[in-house]
Amino acid sequence: MNLFSIFLGRVHAAIHDIAGDRADAIALHLSRVVVEPPRDASHGDMATNAAMVLAKEFGAKPRDLAEALAAKLREDPDVAAVEIAGPGFINLRLREAVWIDALASMLGAGPEFGRSQIGQNRATNVEYVSANPTGPMHVGHCRGAVFGDALANLLQFAGYDVTREYYVNDAGAQVDVLARSVYLRYREALGEDIGAIPEGLYPGDYLSPVGKALADLYGDTLLKKSEAEWLPMVRAAAIEEMLAVIKDDLAALDIRHDVFFSEASLQGQGGAVDTTLDQLRKAGLVYEGRLPPPKGQLPEDWEDREQTLFKTEQFGDDTDRPLVKSDCSYTYFASDVAYMKDKIGRGFEELIFVLGADHGGYVKRLEAVAAALSGGKAHVDVKLVQLVRLFRAGEPVKMSKRAGDFVTLREVVDEVGRDAVRFMMLFRKNDAVLDFDFAKVVEQSRENPVFYVQYAYARTQSVLRNAAESLGGDVGGPASADALARLSDAGEIGLIRKLAEFPRIVESAAQAHEPHRIAFYLHELASDLHHHWNRGNDNPGLRFVVADDPQATNGRLALVRGVALVLSTGLRLLGVAAPAEMR
RNA sequence: GGCCCCGUAGCUCAGCUGGAUAGAGCAGCAGCCUUCUAAGCUGUUGGUCGCAGGUUCGAGUCCUGCCGGGGUCGCCA
């Protein structure tokens, strides 16, 4: 139930009523007509731009058209007043009963309030995290992980058919380096003194247990084998272990993927990469050619040579992209093409990629590949997630990648908790750099948005507990129509109005792929609740629990339950807990 | 040098895909206050939306060109 779309329907009807034989021409422009809350609450409850958008088609001045539409809308029994303002806005003021009904109906919907069908079950793939299986996750992965997970929740709630996917880079040079690093630990586990870890191998001691496990399993038999023999065995074991570590890290953030897709599974003789490239060759999209060197500074090892290229440029990429390396193996990009083909083959229409901002150069080629492979059917959206800067009480946390002393995701979660991490990662637009302060995010203060929002929910529960105590157990049931009708204070109606916005926030956030809008909305709702609460300090008549007036109390408790409902649903979408009390 | 992202109050950021007089929190200023268990509260100052053009009824939002900051730039993943 979205009040704004309901009234959009009524505005459409009013337009249709006065359109006459222009109806067909006007229908084409209807999508630009919106009904939204006005920026300034004094303008009314809802505003529509219909008259300004359609003035040309009607051959009328915006304000004249607005007048005609207003006359129609005034016939609506739910509308208390219609005003025309500015260049031709139509402002609607709704009868109070509409808000009361809205509250009753959202309480009836319960946890389903806000759910939408705009996704129309579109098959949607959200790929996120996809960290190389070479070690535990560090903070750099954290933001994309939370973002992708919350976005997936949001899209599901908005009616998309969502698959959460992780692309495992288990082919290529990196996992060979991993295998060699583990092999060293294996020798160490057998009692050998391996000394310092050589440059170019992974130094982290998280690999020691893997080496130990191999020693337990194989004894010293691997020592006698050549690298060509032991490497695949060690590699497979190492990848499996690292993936288990990563899944464990993700679970600490309450993140679980549906599909872990192996890059290696695409490769090999007659594999998906082979067949995909064959198809592209047949389609004339692959050729042997030379690439112009990059503009500006020429890389030192630049060598002008002929290579196998995919014609991505004609699909919007900056240049064509190589598919085969100089050693005749496939490039990472070739796997990517086959992987994209696989996703499209599985029927996905919406392909969302959550990547770090340093992958910005990858956007155009992904879009081009999807366009080339799906004939423009599959829609790609790459969400770039900016970096997180860590602070400890205002001081930047120093990290050196070379020395391997990066902060792990697990350390952050263990220190401040899952809720703080998740909420803060979402309390900023994805493409803006985010400052994360260990001290601030656990502070119990107004300046800490995690606490501020969770505390608002705890406050609703505290009120309900309190009311149950002072009024007896009879406050849990649904409020009667008479009780609801007692809601009339501007602050109370204002809160309902805010609650009624939730469904359209869900829809717009889902369509824009911007979960942060939910976080900001919740922060506003929390703020409205706290403000209304504070008014009760000066004016006891506005408090939720009115000792000698059970009917008014019942109505107000329904409002409290409505706020609690939306806060908990919103927090659920973000993957953040809604605690009943905070002490 | 090419491409991508960012630039909004002193600071940190929103701005609902083009709407009305651009918002919030912090800081500042001025008051009030000891709680329906809870973060003290209320009011208020503060803006050439980086700059210059353009598109139209209307631009922080879209287009072009500059300025500043970050990222990225054949075969690494």
XYZ file of C-alpha atoms (C1' of nucleotides) in Angstrom:
660
model
C 0.000 0.000 0.000
C 1.619 3.174 -1.177
C -0.546 6.248 -0.599
C 1.433 8.201 -3.134
C 0.866 5.736 -5.934
C -2.794 5.549 -4.994
C -3.135 9.280 -5.433
C -1.034 9.206 -8.566
C -3.740 6.902 -9.911
C -6.402 9.421 -8.978
C -4.476 12.237 -10.627
C -4.257 10.095 -13.750
C -8.002 9.592 -13.611
C -8.594 13.324 -13.290
C -6.322 13.942 -16.274
C -8.182 11.347 -18.291
C -11.512 12.926 -17.395
C -10.618 16.271 -18.914
C -8.385 15.007 -21.724
C -11.161 14.351 -24.235
C -9.801 13.412 -27.666
C -6.277 14.322 -26.657
C -6.124 11.263 -24.398
C -3.754 9.292 -26.629
C -1.220 12.083 -27.013
C -1.326 12.782 -23.318
C -0.872 9.165 -22.334
C 2.652 9.343 -23.750
C 3.643 11.981 -21.213
C 1.951 10.497 -18.177
C 5.151 8.937 -16.874
C 6.540 12.375 -16.115
C 3.667 13.115 -13.792
C 4.606 12.512 -10.175
C 2.882 12.740 -6.831
C 5.290 13.357 -4.000
C 5.512 14.908 -0.579
C 6.202 18.624 -0.964
C 9.571 19.783 0.302
C 7.827 22.247 2.574
C 5.176 20.613 4.754
C 3.158 23.839 4.848
C 2.311 23.239 1.206
C 0.145 20.316 2.108
C 0.389 16.543 2.162
C 1.031 15.796 -1.472
C 1.982 17.743 -4.548
C 1.751 16.960 -8.230
C 3.485 18.553 -11.186
C 0.820 17.290 -13.621
C -0.301 20.683 -14.866
C 3.213 21.882 -15.669
C 4.230 18.688 -17.378
C 1.110 18.405 -19.514
C 0.376 22.071 -20.259
C 1.851 21.825 -23.747
C -0.194 18.756 -24.691
C -3.363 20.391 -23.439
C -2.540 23.638 -25.181
C -3.275 25.468 -21.983
C -1.384 27.578 -19.491
C -0.122 25.489 -16.559
C -2.164 27.371 -13.994
C -5.372 27.105 -16.040
C -4.865 23.382 -16.474
C -4.113 23.108 -12.770
C -7.417 24.798 -12.038
C -9.302 22.268 -14.156
C -7.539 19.345 -12.504
C -8.053 20.844 -9.075
C -11.789 21.005 -9.681
C -11.785 17.271 -10.387
C -9.601 16.426 -7.421
C -11.825 18.399 -5.064
C -14.539 15.831 -5.727
C -12.369 13.194 -4.074
C -13.825 12.403 -0.635
C -10.346 11.859 0.796
C -9.194 15.314 -0.194
C -9.740 18.134 2.248
C -8.331 20.980 0.178
C -6.643 21.627 -3.141
C -4.457 24.622 -3.776
C -2.545 25.826 -6.773
C 0.819 27.371 -6.131
C 3.914 28.637 -7.844
C 4.211 27.882 -11.536
C 1.375 25.342 -11.442
C 1.855 22.902 -8.578
C -1.297 21.283 -7.328
C -1.125 20.811 -3.583
C -3.408 18.319 -1.942
C -4.359 18.383 1.685
C -5.845 15.100 2.815
C -8.504 14.543 5.417
C -7.130 13.392 8.732
C -9.126 10.189 8.389
C -6.916 9.201 5.460
C -3.875 9.200 7.701
C -5.688 7.327 10.411
C -6.730 4.689 7.884
C -3.197 4.548 6.576
C -1.888 3.780 10.050
C -4.479 1.057 10.550
C -3.642 -0.517 7.245
C 0.113 -0.493 7.775
C -0.346 -2.146 11.148
C -2.493 -4.722 9.390
C 0.243 -5.352 6.860
C 2.832 -5.790 9.602
C 6.302 -6.761 8.403
C 4.991 -6.729 4.833
C 4.334 -2.981 4.967
C 6.526 -1.347 2.361
C 6.905 -4.433 0.215
C 6.527 -3.605 -3.442
C 6.055 -5.375 -6.743
C 7.859 -2.862 -8.943
C 10.550 -5.470 -9.535
C 7.974 -7.636 -11.298
C 10.063 -10.669 -10.441
C 12.796 -9.593 -12.813
C 15.692 -12.005 -12.602
C 18.415 -9.963 -10.942
C 21.962 -10.964 -10.180
C 23.873 -9.053 -7.539
C 27.555 -9.900 -7.587
C 29.452 -8.611 -4.582
C 32.549 -9.231 -2.506
C 34.258 -11.589 -5.002
C 37.478 -11.187 -3.036
C 40.403 -13.325 -4.169
C 40.529 -16.528 -2.109
C 44.044 -15.819 -0.894
C 43.396 -14.799 2.689
C 40.962 -13.406 5.223
C 38.904 -10.401 4.290
C 40.206 -6.984 5.232
C 38.315 -3.758 5.806
C 38.637 -2.791 2.183
C 36.188 -5.558 1.301
C 33.802 -4.623 4.024
C 31.895 -1.790 2.452
C 31.169 -3.555 -0.803
C 30.078 -6.633 1.114
C 27.581 -4.744 3.241
C 26.417 -2.606 0.353
C 25.784 -5.588 -1.903
C 23.982 -7.485 0.810
C 21.712 -4.585 1.741
C 21.005 -3.870 -1.909
C 20.025 -7.497 -2.428
C 17.684 -7.326 0.592
C 16.173 -4.140 -0.730
C 15.624 -5.476 -4.240
C 14.008 -8.620 -2.886
C 11.643 -6.513 -0.800
C 10.812 -4.465 -3.898
C 9.769 -7.521 -5.857
C 12.908 -8.489 -7.767
C 13.956 -12.109 -8.057
C 17.437 -11.814 -6.594
C 20.464 -14.086 -6.713
C 23.416 -13.178 -4.504
C 26.590 -14.198 -6.223
C 30.300 -14.402 -5.463
C 32.801 -14.836 -8.307
C 35.700 -16.912 -7.044
C 38.987 -16.026 -8.755
C 40.385 -19.504 -8.387
C 42.298 -19.450 -11.664
C 45.341 -17.450 -12.659
C 48.625 -16.422 -11.153
C 47.371 -15.279 -7.745
C 46.167 -18.665 -6.621
C 49.431 -20.208 -7.817
C 51.244 -17.767 -5.565
C 48.873 -18.846 -2.817
C 49.734 -22.490 -3.447
C 53.486 -21.797 -3.281
C 53.007 -19.827 -0.077
C 51.092 -22.719 1.465
C 53.674 -25.219 0.265
C 56.254 -23.272 2.241
C 54.069 -23.557 5.330
C 53.709 -27.244 4.625
C 57.472 -27.658 4.709
C 57.530 -25.618 7.877
C 54.933 -27.921 9.404
C 57.230 -30.843 8.628
C 59.900 -29.251 10.772
C 61.910 -27.393 8.177
C 63.221 -23.908 8.972
C 61.832 -21.813 6.146
C 63.305 -18.516 7.300
C 61.769 -15.278 6.071
C 58.927 -15.516 3.548
C 60.400 -14.593 0.155
C 59.241 -11.449 -1.610
C 56.196 -12.122 -3.784
C 54.655 -14.812 -1.592
C 51.893 -14.266 0.960
C 53.525 -13.792 4.362
C 50.398 -14.079 6.522
C 50.552 -16.734 9.237
C 46.907 -17.609 8.548
C 48.396 -20.009 6.001
C 50.203 -22.057 8.657
C 47.150 -24.149 9.597
C 46.650 -25.005 5.937
C 50.271 -26.175 5.688
C 49.793 -28.185 8.862
C 46.660 -29.834 7.492
C 48.528 -30.827 4.344
C 51.333 -32.281 6.424
C 48.828 -34.317 8.401
C 47.160 -35.528 5.242
C 50.131 -36.265 2.995
C 53.061 -36.648 5.384
C 56.256 -35.846 3.480
C 55.096 -37.355 0.180
C 54.594 -33.962 -1.473
C 58.268 -33.124 -0.928
C 59.222 -35.761 -3.466
C 56.931 -34.482 -6.158
C 57.786 -31.821 -8.729
C 56.024 -28.460 -8.526
C 53.953 -29.367 -11.569
C 52.624 -32.307 -9.556
C 52.094 -30.793 -6.098
C 50.890 -27.375 -7.152
C 47.372 -28.359 -8.273
C 46.877 -30.434 -5.129
C 48.088 -27.724 -2.769
C 46.220 -25.074 -4.700
C 42.903 -26.869 -4.454
C 43.299 -27.410 -0.723
C 44.397 -23.826 -0.156
C 41.510 -22.336 -2.098
C 39.024 -24.467 -0.246
C 40.464 -23.373 3.086
C 40.598 -19.693 2.170
C 37.044 -19.793 0.923
C 35.979 -21.294 4.217
C 37.759 -18.463 6.027
C 36.049 -15.887 3.831
C 32.620 -17.428 4.289
C 33.214 -17.327 7.989
C 34.164 -13.651 7.833
C 31.046 -12.916 5.822
C 28.899 -14.810 8.289
C 30.197 -12.480 10.996
C 28.462 -9.724 9.018
C 25.434 -11.949 8.446
C 26.159 -12.187 4.747
C 25.415 -15.364 2.826
C 25.655 -15.762 -0.924
C 23.449 -18.059 -2.981
C 26.075 -18.889 -5.582
C 29.845 -19.162 -5.435
C 30.874 -19.225 -9.058
C 34.279 -20.681 -9.856
C 36.375 -18.962 -12.489
C 38.356 -22.156 -13.001
C 35.162 -23.976 -13.955
C 34.980 -21.820 -17.083
C 38.407 -22.833 -18.295
C 39.992 -25.935 -19.739
C 39.697 -27.633 -23.087
C 36.229 -27.162 -24.530
C 35.187 -25.114 -21.505
C 32.952 -22.087 -21.411
C 35.736 -19.704 -22.376
C 36.550 -21.759 -25.474
C 32.959 -22.059 -26.594
C 32.126 -18.442 -25.874
C 35.086 -17.200 -27.886
C 34.171 -19.543 -30.728
C 30.714 -18.042 -30.831
C 32.144 -14.544 -30.801
C 34.497 -15.434 -33.634
C 31.581 -16.716 -35.678
C 29.705 -13.526 -34.941
C 32.698 -11.578 -36.243
C 33.386 -9.908 -32.922
C 36.920 -11.240 -32.474
C 39.937 -10.345 -34.608
C 43.722 -10.326 -34.634
C 45.019 -6.797 -34.476
C 47.203 -4.193 -32.863
C 46.160 -1.877 -30.102
C 47.333 1.721 -30.022
C 49.537 2.406 -26.969
C 47.860 4.323 -24.153
C 48.018 8.092 -24.453
C 50.425 9.999 -22.271
C 53.145 8.059 -20.516
C 54.090 4.890 -22.359
C 54.544 1.852 -20.113
C 58.212 0.853 -19.992
C 57.690 -2.687 -21.186
C 55.354 -1.681 -23.997
C 55.731 -3.919 -26.975
C 53.711 -3.407 -30.104
C 52.402 -6.783 -31.099
C 49.430 -8.384 -32.734
C 46.896 -9.972 -30.376
C 43.433 -11.454 -30.184
C 40.909 -8.718 -29.519
C 37.217 -8.475 -28.684
C 35.445 -5.656 -30.516
C 34.090 -4.013 -27.389
C 34.657 -0.545 -28.788
C 31.629 -0.772 -31.046
C 29.537 -1.452 -27.930
C 30.678 1.680 -26.156
C 34.040 0.691 -24.674
C 37.050 3.017 -25.030
C 39.059 0.459 -26.928
C 38.971 -3.189 -27.955
C 40.156 -5.612 -25.282
C 42.663 -8.462 -25.480
C 41.489 -12.016 -24.865
C 44.782 -13.910 -25.050
C 48.026 -13.275 -23.189
C 51.474 -13.398 -24.759
C 51.962 -16.866 -23.260
C 48.854 -17.997 -25.167
C 46.716 -18.453 -22.067
C 43.475 -16.564 -21.749
C 43.314 -13.173 -20.087
C 41.239 -12.535 -17.013
C 38.975 -10.577 -19.309
C 38.315 -13.683 -21.424
C 37.028 -15.493 -18.341
C 34.923 -12.468 -17.595
C 33.320 -12.624 -20.997
C 32.478 -16.299 -20.543
C 31.178 -15.580 -17.060
C 28.935 -12.822 -18.380
C 27.694 -15.212 -21.031
C 26.909 -17.735 -18.311
C 24.914 -15.223 -16.297
C 22.927 -14.173 -19.329
C 22.367 -17.842 -20.141
C 20.932 -18.343 -16.669
C 18.281 -15.787 -17.600
C 19.347 -12.727 -15.652
C 18.068 -9.437 -17.039
C 19.526 -7.182 -14.375
C 23.219 -7.637 -13.706
C 24.535 -5.644 -10.800
C 28.233 -5.556 -9.968
C 29.480 -4.116 -6.716
C 33.124 -3.167 -7.190
C 35.736 -1.038 -5.484
C 36.210 2.450 -6.899
C 39.614 1.434 -8.241
C 37.749 -0.731 -10.764
C 36.130 2.291 -12.353
C 37.927 1.553 -15.593
C 36.025 -1.696 -15.796
C 32.557 -0.230 -16.113
C 32.439 0.439 -19.823
C 33.842 -2.924 -20.806
C 31.346 -4.800 -18.641
C 28.506 -2.845 -20.184
C 29.926 -3.459 -23.630
C 30.310 -7.187 -23.060
C 26.761 -7.507 -21.798
C 25.447 -5.524 -24.739
C 27.396 -7.648 -27.204
C 26.387 -10.961 -25.645
C 22.745 -10.275 -24.913
C 21.873 -8.116 -27.886
C 21.147 -5.262 -25.510
C 18.687 -7.280 -23.439
C 20.653 -7.612 -20.238
C 21.048 -4.436 -18.266
C 24.288 -3.859 -16.388
C 24.713 -1.530 -13.443
C 28.134 -1.278 -11.863
C 28.052 0.196 -8.380
C 31.437 1.564 -7.428
C 32.045 1.644 -3.723
C 34.517 4.221 -2.474
C 37.172 3.496 0.094
C 36.769 3.586 3.849
C 39.178 5.617 5.933
C 39.686 4.231 9.419
C 40.083 6.478 12.423
C 40.588 5.878 16.085
C 39.276 8.825 18.103
C 40.032 11.206 15.266
C 43.478 9.805 14.433
C 43.882 7.973 11.118
C 44.690 4.271 11.463
C 47.857 3.506 9.545
C 47.935 0.456 7.368
C 50.738 -0.868 5.258
C 49.830 -3.429 2.681
C 53.443 -4.398 2.079
C 54.087 -5.245 5.690
C 50.832 -7.187 5.696
C 49.499 -5.304 8.726
C 46.125 -4.505 7.224
C 43.121 -4.404 9.514
C 40.957 -7.440 8.939
C 37.221 -7.311 8.615
C 36.982 -9.633 11.584
C 38.921 -7.275 13.827
C 36.538 -4.446 13.043
C 33.430 -6.528 13.612
C 34.809 -7.959 16.845
C 35.627 -4.516 18.154
C 32.495 -2.505 17.339
C 29.900 -5.108 16.456
C 28.083 -6.097 13.327
C 25.343 -3.473 13.644
C 27.700 -0.525 13.854
C 29.726 -1.760 10.900
C 26.711 -2.439 8.728
C 24.859 0.760 9.500
C 27.878 3.023 9.069
C 28.820 1.401 5.767
C 25.345 2.316 4.526
C 25.120 5.771 6.003
C 26.864 7.352 3.078
C 26.288 7.373 -0.657
C 28.259 4.524 -2.229
C 30.447 6.794 -4.345
C 31.528 9.054 -1.502
C 34.583 8.325 0.645
C 33.573 7.206 4.113
C 35.269 7.974 7.422
C 34.867 5.241 10.012
C 35.867 6.010 13.568
C 36.102 3.070 15.962
C 35.361 5.294 18.926
C 32.454 7.237 17.481
C 30.432 4.318 16.171
C 30.017 2.751 19.602
C 29.257 6.015 21.372
C 25.838 6.244 22.995
C 25.072 9.706 21.755
C 23.031 11.620 19.305
C 26.046 12.063 17.049
C 26.210 8.338 16.469
C 23.528 7.482 13.916
C 23.620 3.760 14.682
C 22.768 4.381 18.279
C 20.307 7.141 17.404
C 18.200 4.888 15.192
C 18.458 1.729 17.280
C 17.647 3.760 20.346
C 14.502 5.081 18.692
C 13.320 1.518 18.250
C 14.277 0.641 21.835
C 12.296 3.655 22.960
C 9.151 2.431 21.218
C 9.538 -0.915 22.961
C 10.143 0.797 26.252
C 6.920 2.749 25.871
C 4.953 -0.395 25.075
C 6.457 -2.268 28.023
C 5.750 0.674 30.252
C 2.191 0.958 29.076
C 1.568 -2.729 29.603
C 2.737 -2.317 33.163
C 0.699 0.739 34.051
C -2.442 -0.106 32.116
C -2.475 -3.844 32.396
C -2.009 -6.361 29.606
C -4.727 -4.934 27.423
C -2.562 -2.659 25.314
C -1.178 -5.207 22.900
C -4.267 -5.665 20.747
C -5.303 -3.579 17.772
C -6.662 -0.163 18.598
C -10.317 0.524 17.910
C -11.382 3.021 15.266
C -12.441 5.364 18.043
C -9.060 5.109 19.698
C -7.233 5.774 16.430
C -9.470 8.769 15.781
C -8.053 10.347 18.919
C -4.780 10.886 17.066
C -4.958 14.518 16.046
C -1.918 16.373 17.263
C 0.254 17.785 14.474
C 3.227 15.807 15.744
C 1.236 12.582 15.705
C -0.147 13.107 12.228
C 3.325 14.175 11.137
C 4.714 10.855 12.282
C 2.041 8.928 10.379
C 2.822 11.011 7.309
C 6.461 10.077 7.659
C 5.558 6.394 8.005
C 3.418 6.611 4.885
C 6.468 7.670 2.902
C 8.241 4.402 3.602
C 6.911 2.442 0.605
C 8.012 5.064 -1.876
C 11.412 5.334 -0.210
C 11.761 1.576 -0.656
C 10.781 1.798 -4.304
C 12.990 4.726 -5.203
C 15.962 3.296 -3.289
C 15.519 -0.052 -5.038
C 15.210 1.500 -8.476
C 18.224 3.718 -7.933
C 20.180 0.834 -6.358
C 20.892 3.098 -3.403
C 20.341 1.419 -0.033
C 21.711 4.454 1.790
C 18.372 6.133 1.238
C 16.808 3.671 3.655
C 19.437 4.494 6.269
C 18.861 8.226 5.917
C 15.109 7.800 6.000
C 15.346 5.783 9.217
C 17.515 8.463 10.720
C 14.854 11.063 9.907
C 12.089 8.897 11.292
C 14.076 8.334 14.482
C 14.599 12.064 14.725
C 10.852 12.723 14.325
C 10.053 10.219 17.037
C 12.597 11.679 19.443
C 11.326 15.188 18.793
C 7.754 14.209 19.424
C 8.855 12.462 22.593
C 10.584 15.582 23.809
C 7.457 17.632 23.317
C 5.905 15.354 25.921
C 8.449 16.611 28.440
C 7.048 20.136 28.339
C 3.494 19.110 27.633
C 2.444 15.952 29.481
C -0.810 15.936 27.476
C 1.209 14.816 24.453
C 2.800 11.800 26.079
C 2.053 8.403 24.618
C 0.733 7.010 27.854
C -2.062 9.115 29.323
C -2.888 7.691 32.741
C -6.582 8.573 32.938
C -7.439 8.169 29.262
C -7.108 4.579 28.040
C -8.694 5.324 24.679
C -6.267 8.090 23.753
C -3.447 5.903 25.024
C -4.554 3.029 22.824
C -4.579 5.253 19.762
C -1.140 6.600 20.553
C 0.263 3.157 21.228
C -0.919 2.174 17.764
C 1.188 5.029 16.437
C 4.137 3.847 18.494
C 3.703 0.367 17.064
C 3.615 1.864 13.578
C 6.912 3.643 14.144
C 8.386 0.472 15.618
C 7.184 -1.503 12.628
C 8.816 0.741 10.052
C 12.020 1.077 12.057
C 12.342 -2.675 12.379
C 11.515 -3.343 8.731
C 13.980 -0.708 7.591
C 16.703 -1.996 9.880
C 15.998 -5.524 8.684
C 16.619 -4.395 5.096
C 19.945 -2.954 6.191
C 20.743 -6.120 8.110
C 20.939 -4.245 11.394
C 19.316 -5.491 14.596
C 16.385 -3.706 16.203
C 17.061 -4.155 19.921
C 14.175 -4.042 22.392
C 16.368 -2.273 24.908
C 19.781 -0.643 25.045
C 21.527 -0.345 28.349
C 47.316 13.024 -22.046
C 42.363 9.620 -22.347
C 38.406 7.807 -19.273
C 35.545 7.509 -14.445
C 34.038 9.584 -9.580
C 33.812 13.795 -6.303
C 33.341 19.447 -5.368
C 26.539 21.949 -1.589
C 26.883 26.356 5.409
C 33.210 26.948 9.352
C 33.201 20.972 9.601
C 30.753 16.043 8.182
C 27.110 15.089 4.696
C 21.639 14.621 2.479
C 18.991 16.577 -1.565
C 13.789 11.213 -3.371
C 16.626 10.454 -11.430
C 14.266 18.482 -13.667
C 10.296 21.386 -9.375
C 8.275 25.912 -5.182
C 12.092 30.302 -0.489
C 18.557 24.453 -1.251
C 18.070 20.818 4.066
C 20.130 17.859 8.563
C 23.790 16.977 12.335
C 28.115 19.072 14.606
C 30.523 23.714 15.787
C 28.953 29.118 16.949
C 25.303 32.405 19.372
C 20.853 33.028 22.933
C 17.830 30.863 26.398
C 15.661 26.631 29.208
C 16.184 22.024 31.998
C 16.804 17.109 35.547
C 13.183 13.253 32.367
C 6.133 8.852 30.074
C 13.796 4.268 32.502
C 17.167 6.540 28.492
C 20.770 10.363 23.417
C 19.693 16.900 27.724
C 15.883 20.441 25.249
C 14.165 24.864 22.411
C 15.323 28.854 19.364
C 18.863 31.154 16.106
C 23.203 32.931 12.830
C 25.419 31.028 8.614
C 25.015 29.550 1.008
C 27.482 33.087 -5.759
C 25.418 24.630 -4.748
C 33.889 25.003 -7.658
C 33.806 28.689 -12.247
C 31.666 30.074 -17.139
C 28.266 29.155 -20.854
C 23.959 26.220 -22.787
C 19.137 23.277 -22.927
C 13.363 24.968 -20.923
C 7.973 27.180 -18.113
C 11.867 25.813 -14.172
C 18.837 23.483 -13.212
C 22.376 21.752 -7.061
C 20.268 17.901 -10.470
C 20.799 17.370 -17.718
C 24.760 19.100 -21.882
C 29.674 21.606 -23.203
C 34.287 23.840 -21.648
C 37.518 25.119 -17.767
C 39.552 24.882 -12.229
C 40.622 21.773 -7.936
C 40.850 16.674 -5.424
C 40.839 11.208 -5.966
C 41.002 6.769 -8.969
C 42.433 4.278 -13.364
C 45.020 3.555 -18.084
C 47.606 -3.692 -23.342
C 49.007 -9.344 -21.622
C 48.232 -8.317 -13.104
C 43.550 -10.137 -10.605
